[in-house]
């Protein structure tokens, strides 16, 4: 393959967004993913309003409305939060132009990738093996196309290949610490009484610092899952599938399972939080975005919106770097400082709150009890999503 201007590795929310934004600027973009689309991705499928708004701003509104019509995107307007001792609250989401959505990633990512291709991106299925590095500079990638290994050169590589990124493994010197990571499991439950247009969060002692969720995808179907910080999870010697059974057996959940209910797609996946202040994400000729750059919120585990924000910033910095003819680490470090400005304040608050929940879970009970069913605490939790 001849040299390309930009290679984006991974066509999840981060990669497709970065590729789409750059193609709309008239850039030559090759987007590589090891999978064909549509494809599943283990996730809670909760796409915050901010991510939906970003897609509207980039012209994908018609596609989103058609997906809502087809029942692939399920709008959510409220949240329910239950504390360890069973105090609870229902809270309305703040008014925004667009609703948050629960949309299985099989639909969401395919829509994004399709929008990227319509914006001028060239998509190719290929398993990337790693960067080509010459004189301490990334100059392309080595990848398997249709069973044969090839090298494709480019001016810049944007790595968006998710939490187990081969690009990050080759470029980053440090290991992501366990206390800034989580493990989570999710499944689809068919035949579950849902709270219409409402997402549910359950904080209870055996899962803190973490939570279980029920996110409705249809009138009697939901994405159900739970996650926990990896270091604490290891201390429990528990099994995530057993924890799922425990959750589904809770007195508040079990009666909602209808006769003949079934569970599909039970799978686990790791998460890397963005709660370390200085993560290196800019290199000579390469940027790490989305989960490859560890942008997940340490309280909620939400990463879709942050991955798309990191993609938007990466696209802008790449555009400027190409205009300046300077793809050095020194120039691309603007990406790191702009991500810090935009994402770090919220990330830091979320991390403090996560630690506080871990050390003093009883305060959740106290706060929810004192709130008397009012939504202040719930909204604080939600604003971190
Ligand atoms: C159980 C669980 C629940 C979650 N729930 C939520 C939620 O409800 N809301 C939320 O906002 N976030 C949630 N997250 C986080 C969210 O899933 C991620 O933050 C988000 O997917 C990040 O997007 P991304 O594009 O960076 O990476 P990904 O979505 O992982 O996309 C990476 C892409 O790269 C491709 N790829 C990987 N390796 C290669 C390779 N070597 N060569 C070529 N292609 C490659 C993959 O096929 C994939 O398409 C959850 C995560 C987990 C694990």
Coordinates of C-alpha atoms and ligand atoms in Angstrom, one line a residue:
X1 CA 0.0 0.0 0.0
X2 CA 1.3 3.5 -0.8
X3 CA 2.0 6.0 2.0
X4 CA -1.1 7.6 3.6
X5 CA -1.5 10.9 5.3
X6 CA -3.2 9.5 8.4
X7 CA -3.7 6.0 9.7
X8 CA -6.3 5.5 12.5
X9 CA -6.1 2.1 14.2
X10 CA -9.4 0.9 15.6
X11 CA -13.0 1.9 14.5
X12 CA -14.7 2.2 17.9
X13 CA -16.1 5.5 19.1
X14 CA -12.6 7.1 19.4
X15 CA -11.2 5.9 16.0
X16 CA -14.3 6.5 13.9
X17 CA -14.7 10.0 15.4
X18 CA -11.1 11.0 14.8
X19 CA -11.2 9.6 11.3
X20 CA -14.5 11.2 10.5
X21 CA -13.5 14.7 11.7
X22 CA -10.2 14.6 9.8
X23 CA -11.9 13.3 6.6
X24 CA -14.4 16.2 6.8
X25 CA -11.4 18.5 6.8
X26 CA -10.3 17.0 3.5
X27 CA -7.6 14.8 4.9
X28 CA -6.6 11.3 3.5
X29 CA -7.5 8.8 6.3
X30 CA -7.1 5.1 6.3
X31 CA -9.2 3.5 9.2
X32 CA -8.2 -0.1 10.2
X33 CA -10.0 -2.5 12.4
X34 CA -9.4 -6.2 13.0
X35 CA -13.2 -6.8 12.9
X36 CA -15.9 -6.4 10.3
X37 CA -18.9 -4.3 11.3
X38 CA -21.4 -4.5 12.7
X39 CA -19.7 -6.1 15.7
X40 CA -20.3 -6.3 19.5
X41 CA -18.2 -4.6 22.1
X42 CA -18.5 -5.4 25.8
X43 CA -20.1 -2.3 27.3
X44 CA -23.0 -0.9 29.3
X45 CA -24.2 0.7 26.1
X46 CA -25.0 4.0 27.9
X47 CA -24.2 6.9 25.5
X48 CA -24.4 10.2 27.3
X49 CA -26.2 13.2 25.8
X50 CA -22.9 15.0 25.2
X51 CA -21.7 12.2 22.8
X52 CA -25.0 12.3 21.0
X53 CA -24.8 16.0 20.6
X54 CA -21.3 15.7 19.2
X55 CA -22.6 13.4 16.6
X56 CA -25.4 15.8 15.7
X57 CA -22.8 18.5 15.3
X58 CA -20.9 16.4 12.8
X59 CA -24.0 15.7 10.7
X60 CA -25.0 12.3 12.0
X61 CA -28.4 13.4 13.3
X62 CA -30.5 11.8 10.5
X63 CA -28.8 8.4 11.1
X64 CA -29.5 8.7 14.9
X65 CA -33.2 9.5 14.3
X66 CA -33.5 6.6 11.9
X67 CA -31.9 4.3 14.5
X68 CA -34.3 5.5 17.2
X69 CA -37.2 4.7 14.8
X70 CA -35.8 1.2 14.3
X71 CA -35.6 0.7 18.1
X72 CA -31.8 0.5 18.1
X73 CA -31.3 3.6 20.2
X74 CA -33.4 3.8 23.4
X75 CA -33.6 7.3 24.9
X76 CA -33.3 7.6 28.7
X77 CA -34.4 10.6 30.8
X78 CA -34.1 9.5 34.4
X79 CA -31.9 7.6 36.8
X80 CA -32.5 5.5 39.9
X81 CA -29.8 5.1 42.5
X82 CA -29.9 2.6 45.4
X83 CA -27.5 2.7 48.4
X84 CA -26.0 -0.2 50.3
X85 CA -28.8 -0.1 53.0
X86 CA -31.5 0.3 50.4
X87 CA -32.1 4.1 50.5
X88 CA -32.9 5.2 47.0
X89 CA -33.7 8.1 44.8
X90 CA -35.1 8.8 41.3
X91 CA -33.7 11.8 39.5
X92 CA -34.5 13.5 36.2
X93 CA -31.6 14.2 33.9
X94 CA -30.8 17.9 33.4
X95 CA -32.6 19.3 30.3
X96 CA -30.4 19.0 27.2
X97 CA -31.0 19.3 23.5
X98 CA -30.5 15.6 23.0
X99 CA -31.3 12.6 25.2
X100 CA -28.8 10.2 26.5
X101 CA -29.3 6.8 24.8
X102 CA -28.9 3.1 25.6
X103 CA -27.7 1.7 22.3
X104 CA -26.0 -1.7 22.0
X105 CA -22.6 -1.1 20.6
X106 CA -23.4 -3.4 17.7
X107 CA -25.6 -0.6 16.4
X108 CA -23.8 2.5 17.8
X109 CA -20.3 1.7 16.5
X110 CA -21.6 0.6 13.1
X111 CA -23.5 3.9 12.8
X112 CA -20.3 5.8 13.7
X113 CA -18.1 3.9 11.3
X114 CA -20.7 4.3 8.5
X115 CA -20.7 8.0 9.1
X116 CA -16.9 8.1 9.0
X117 CA -16.9 6.2 5.6
X118 CA -19.6 8.6 4.2
X119 CA -17.4 11.5 5.3
X120 CA -14.6 10.2 3.1
X121 CA -12.6 7.8 5.3
X122 CA -11.3 4.6 3.7
X123 CA -12.1 1.6 5.9
X124 CA -10.1 -1.6 5.7
X125 CA -10.3 -4.8 7.9
X126 CA -6.8 -5.5 9.2
X127 CA -5.3 -6.7 12.4
X128 CA -2.6 -4.2 13.3
X129 CA 0.5 -5.9 14.8
X130 CA 2.2 -2.7 16.0
X131 CA 3.8 0.6 14.9
X132 CA 6.7 0.9 12.5
X133 CA 9.3 2.9 14.4
X134 CA 12.3 4.4 12.7
X135 CA 14.7 6.8 14.5
X136 CA 12.3 7.1 17.5
X137 CA 9.4 8.1 15.2
X138 CA 6.3 6.2 14.3
X139 CA 6.1 6.1 10.5
X140 CA 3.3 3.7 9.9
X141 CA 1.9 0.3 11.0
X142 CA 2.5 -3.3 10.4
X143 CA -0.8 -5.2 9.8
X144 CA -2.3 -8.4 8.5
X145 CA -4.6 -7.8 5.5
X146 CA -6.3 -11.0 4.2
X147 CA -3.8 -13.2 5.8
X148 CA -0.7 -11.4 4.6
X149 CA 1.5 -9.1 6.7
X150 CA 2.1 -5.7 5.1
X151 CA 3.6 -2.4 6.2
X152 CA 1.7 0.8 5.5
X153 CA 3.5 4.1 6.0
X154 CA 1.8 7.4 7.1
X155 CA 2.7 10.8 8.3
X156 CA 0.9 10.2 11.6
X157 CA -0.8 7.2 13.3
X158 CA -3.8 7.8 15.7
X159 CA -4.0 4.7 17.9
X160 CA -7.6 4.0 19.0
X161 CA -7.4 0.2 19.4
X162 CA -9.0 0.1 22.8
X163 CA -8.0 -1.1 26.2
X164 CA -5.6 -3.8 25.1
X165 CA -4.0 -1.6 22.4
X166 CA -1.0 -3.1 20.7
X167 CA 0.0 0.5 19.8
X168 CA 0.0 1.6 23.4
X169 CA 1.9 -1.5 24.5
X170 CA 4.6 -0.7 22.0
X171 CA 4.8 3.0 22.7
X172 CA 4.1 3.4 26.5
X173 CA 6.9 2.5 28.9
X174 CA 4.8 2.2 32.0
X175 CA 2.2 -0.3 33.1
X176 CA -1.3 0.9 34.0
X177 CA -1.6 0.4 37.8
X178 CA -4.4 -2.0 39.1
X179 CA -5.8 0.7 41.4
X180 CA -6.5 2.8 38.3
X181 CA -8.2 -0.1 36.5
X182 CA -11.4 -2.1 36.7
X183 CA -13.0 -5.4 35.6
X184 CA -16.6 -5.6 34.5
X185 CA -19.1 -8.1 33.2
X186 CA -22.2 -7.4 31.2
X187 CA -25.0 -9.4 29.7
X188 CA -28.4 -8.8 28.0
X189 CA -31.4 -9.9 30.0
X190 CA -34.5 -10.6 27.9
X191 CA -37.7 -10.8 29.9
X192 CA -36.9 -8.2 32.6
X193 CA -39.3 -5.7 34.0
X194 CA -37.5 -2.4 33.3
X195 CA -38.1 1.1 34.6
X196 CA -39.1 2.8 31.3
X197 CA -36.5 5.3 30.1
X198 CA -34.6 5.1 33.4
X199 CA -31.1 3.8 34.1
X200 CA -30.5 2.1 37.4
X201 CA -27.4 2.0 39.6
X202 CA -26.9 -0.2 42.6
X203 CA -24.2 0.5 45.2
X204 CA -23.8 -2.3 47.8
X205 CA -21.1 -3.4 50.2
X206 CA -19.8 -6.4 48.3
X207 CA -19.3 -4.4 45.1
X208 CA -17.9 -1.1 46.3
X209 CA -15.8 0.6 44.9
X210 CA -18.0 -0.3 41.9
X211 CA -21.6 -0.8 41.1
X212 CA -24.2 -2.9 39.3
X213 CA -26.4 -1.5 36.6
X214 CA -29.6 -2.1 34.7
X215 CA -29.7 -0.1 31.4
X216 CA -32.9 -0.7 29.4
X217 CA -32.5 -1.3 25.7
X218 CA -36.2 -2.1 25.0
X219 CA -39.4 -2.4 26.9
X220 CA -38.5 -5.8 28.4
X221 CA -34.8 -6.1 27.7
X222 CA -31.8 -4.5 29.4
X223 CA -28.1 -4.4 29.5
X224 CA -27.2 -5.7 33.0
X225 CA -23.7 -5.7 34.4
X226 CA -21.4 -4.9 37.2
X227 CA -17.8 -3.7 37.6
X228 CA -15.3 -3.3 40.4
X229 CA -11.8 -1.8 40.8
X230 CA -9.3 -4.5 39.9
X231 CA -7.1 -4.3 43.0
X232 CA -10.2 -4.6 45.3
X233 CA -11.7 -7.3 43.1
X234 CA -8.6 -9.4 43.4
X235 CA -8.7 -9.1 47.2
X236 CA -12.2 -10.5 47.3
X237 CA -11.3 -13.8 45.4
X238 CA -14.7 -13.6 43.8
X239 CA -15.9 -14.6 40.4
X240 CA -17.7 -12.0 38.3
X241 CA -20.3 -14.5 37.0
X242 CA -21.1 -15.4 40.7
X243 CA -21.4 -11.7 41.5
X244 CA -23.8 -11.4 38.6
X245 CA -25.9 -14.2 40.0
X246 CA -25.8 -12.6 43.4
X247 CA -27.1 -9.3 41.9
X248 CA -29.9 -10.9 39.9
X249 CA -30.9 -12.8 43.1
X250 CA -31.3 -9.5 45.2
X251 CA -34.8 -9.2 46.7
X252 CA -35.3 -6.0 44.7
X253 CA -34.3 -7.6 41.3
X254 CA -35.4 -11.2 41.4
X255 CA -39.2 -10.6 41.2
X256 CA -38.6 -8.5 38.1
X257 CA -37.4 -11.5 36.1
X258 CA -40.4 -12.7 34.1
X259 CA -41.1 -16.4 33.5
X260 CA -38.9 -17.7 30.7
X261 CA -36.4 -14.9 31.0
X262 CA -33.0 -15.5 29.5
X263 CA -29.5 -14.1 29.6
X264 CA -27.3 -13.8 26.5
X265 CA -23.9 -12.3 25.8
X266 CA -22.4 -12.7 29.3
X267 CA -18.8 -11.5 28.9
X268 CA -16.1 -9.7 30.9
X269 CA -13.7 -6.9 29.9
X270 CA -11.1 -4.7 31.5
X271 CA -11.2 -0.9 31.9
X272 CA -8.3 1.6 32.3
X273 CA -9.2 4.8 34.2
X274 CA -7.9 8.2 33.3
X275 CA -7.3 9.0 36.9
X276 CA -3.5 9.2 36.7
X277 CA -2.6 12.9 36.1
X278 CA 0.3 12.4 33.6
X279 CA -0.3 9.6 31.2
X280 CA 1.9 9.9 28.1
X281 CA -0.3 10.0 25.0
X282 CA 1.8 11.9 22.5
X283 CA 4.8 10.5 20.7
X284 CA 6.8 11.4 17.5
X285 CA 4.3 10.7 14.8
X286 CA 1.6 9.0 17.0
X287 CA -1.2 9.8 19.5
X288 CA -3.1 7.5 21.8
X289 CA -6.8 8.2 22.1
X290 CA -9.9 6.7 23.7
X291 CA -9.3 3.5 25.8
X292 CA -5.9 3.1 24.1
X293 CA -5.0 6.4 25.9
X294 CA -6.9 5.5 29.1
X295 CA -9.7 8.1 29.3
X296 CA -12.3 6.1 31.3
X297 CA -14.1 7.9 34.2
X298 CA -12.9 6.3 37.4
X299 CA -16.3 6.6 39.2
X300 CA -18.8 5.5 36.5
X301 CA -16.7 3.5 34.1
X302 CA -18.1 5.6 31.3
X303 CA -15.6 6.1 28.4
X304 CA -17.6 6.7 25.2
X305 CA -18.0 10.4 25.6
X306 CA -14.4 11.0 26.8
X307 CA -13.1 8.8 24.0
X308 CA -14.9 11.0 21.5
X309 CA -13.7 14.2 23.1
X310 CA -10.1 12.9 23.0
X311 CA -10.7 12.0 19.3
X312 CA -12.0 15.5 18.5
X313 CA -8.9 17.1 20.2
X314 CA -6.6 14.6 18.5
X315 CA -8.1 15.4 15.1
X316 CA -7.7 19.1 15.7
X317 CA -4.1 18.8 16.9
X318 CA -3.3 16.5 13.9
X319 CA -4.8 18.9 11.5
X320 CA -2.6 21.7 12.9
X321 CA 0.5 19.5 12.9
X322 CA 0.0 18.6 9.3
X323 CA -0.5 22.3 8.4
X324 CA 2.7 23.2 10.3
X325 CA 4.6 20.2 8.8
X326 CA 5.6 19.3 12.3
X327 CA 4.6 15.8 13.7
X328 CA 7.1 15.8 16.4
X329 CA 6.3 14.8 20.0
X330 CA 6.9 18.4 21.1
X331 CA 4.2 19.6 18.8
X332 CA 1.8 16.8 19.4
X333 CA 2.0 17.3 23.2
X334 CA -0.6 20.0 22.7
X335 CA -3.0 17.0 22.6
X336 CA -2.0 16.0 26.1
X337 CA -2.3 19.6 27.5
X338 CA -5.7 20.1 25.8
X339 CA -7.0 16.8 27.1
X340 CA -5.8 17.8 30.6
X341 CA -7.7 21.1 30.4
X342 CA -10.9 19.6 29.1
X343 CA -11.0 16.3 30.9
X344 CA -8.8 16.3 34.0
X345 CA -10.9 18.5 36.4
X346 CA -13.9 16.1 36.1
X347 CA -11.6 13.0 36.1
X348 CA -10.0 14.2 39.4
X349 CA -13.4 14.9 41.1
X350 CA -14.6 11.4 40.0
X351 CA -11.5 9.8 41.4
X352 CA -11.9 11.5 44.8
X353 CA -15.5 10.5 44.9
X354 CA -14.6 6.9 44.0
X355 CA -12.1 6.7 46.9
X356 CA -14.5 8.3 49.2
X357 CA -17.2 5.7 48.3
X358 CA -14.6 2.9 48.9
X359 CA -13.5 4.2 52.3
X360 CA -16.9 5.3 53.6
X361 CA -19.7 3.5 51.9
X362 CA -22.0 4.4 54.8
X363 CA -22.0 8.0 53.6
X364 CA -24.0 7.0 50.5
X365 CA -26.7 5.7 52.8
X366 CA -26.5 8.9 54.9
X367 CA -26.6 11.2 51.9
X368 CA -29.5 9.4 50.2
X369 CA -31.4 9.2 53.5
X370 CA -30.9 12.9 54.2
X371 CA -31.8 13.8 50.6
X372 CA -35.3 12.5 51.4
X373 CA -35.7 11.3 47.8
X374 CA -34.4 14.6 46.3
X375 CA -32.0 14.2 43.5
X376 CA -28.9 16.3 44.4
X377 CA -26.6 13.3 45.1
X378 CA -27.9 11.4 42.2
X379 CA -27.3 14.3 39.9
X380 CA -23.7 14.7 41.2
X381 CA -23.1 11.0 40.4
X382 CA -24.8 11.4 37.0
X383 CA -22.8 14.5 36.1
X384 CA -19.7 12.3 36.2
X385 CA -21.0 9.9 33.7
Ligands
LIG1 C1 -18.3 -3.8 30.9 C2 -18.1 -2.4 30.4 C3 -19.1 -1.5 30.5 C4 -19.0 -0.2 30.0 N1 -20.1 0.6 30.0 C5 -20.0 1.8 29.4 C6 -21.1 2.6 29.3 O1 -22.2 2.2 29.6 N2 -21.0 3.9 28.8 C7 -19.7 4.4 28.5 O2 -19.6 5.5 28.0 N3 -18.6 3.6 28.5 C8 -18.7 2.3 29.0 N4 -17.6 1.5 29.0 C9 -16.3 2.0 28.4 C10 -16.4 2.0 26.9 O3 -16.8 0.7 26.5 C11 -15.1 2.4 26.3 O4 -14.6 3.5 27.0 C12 -15.2 2.7 24.8 O5 -15.6 1.6 24.1 C13 -13.9 3.3 24.3 O6 -13.9 3.4 22.9 P1 -12.6 3.2 22.0 O7 -13.0 3.6 20.6 O8 -11.5 3.9 22.6 O9 -12.3 1.7 22.1 P2 -13.1 0.4 21.6 O10 -14.5 0.7 21.7 O11 -12.6 -0.7 22.4 O12 -12.7 0.2 20.1 C14 -11.4 -0.3 19.8 C15 -11.5 -0.9 18.4 O13 -10.2 -1.2 18.0 C16 -10.2 -2.5 17.3 N5 -8.9 -3.1 17.6 C17 -8.4 -3.5 18.7 N6 -7.1 -4.0 18.5 C18 -6.9 -3.9 17.2 C19 -5.8 -4.3 16.4 N7 -4.7 -4.8 16.9 N8 -5.8 -4.0 15.0 C20 -7.0 -3.4 14.5 N9 -8.0 -3.1 15.3 C21 -8.0 -3.3 16.6 C22 -11.3 -3.2 18.0 O14 -11.8 -4.2 17.2 C23 -12.3 -2.1 18.2 O15 -13.2 -2.0 17.2 C24 -17.7 0.2 29.5 C25 -16.7 -0.7 29.4 C26 -16.8 -2.0 29.9 C27 -15.7 -3.0 29.8

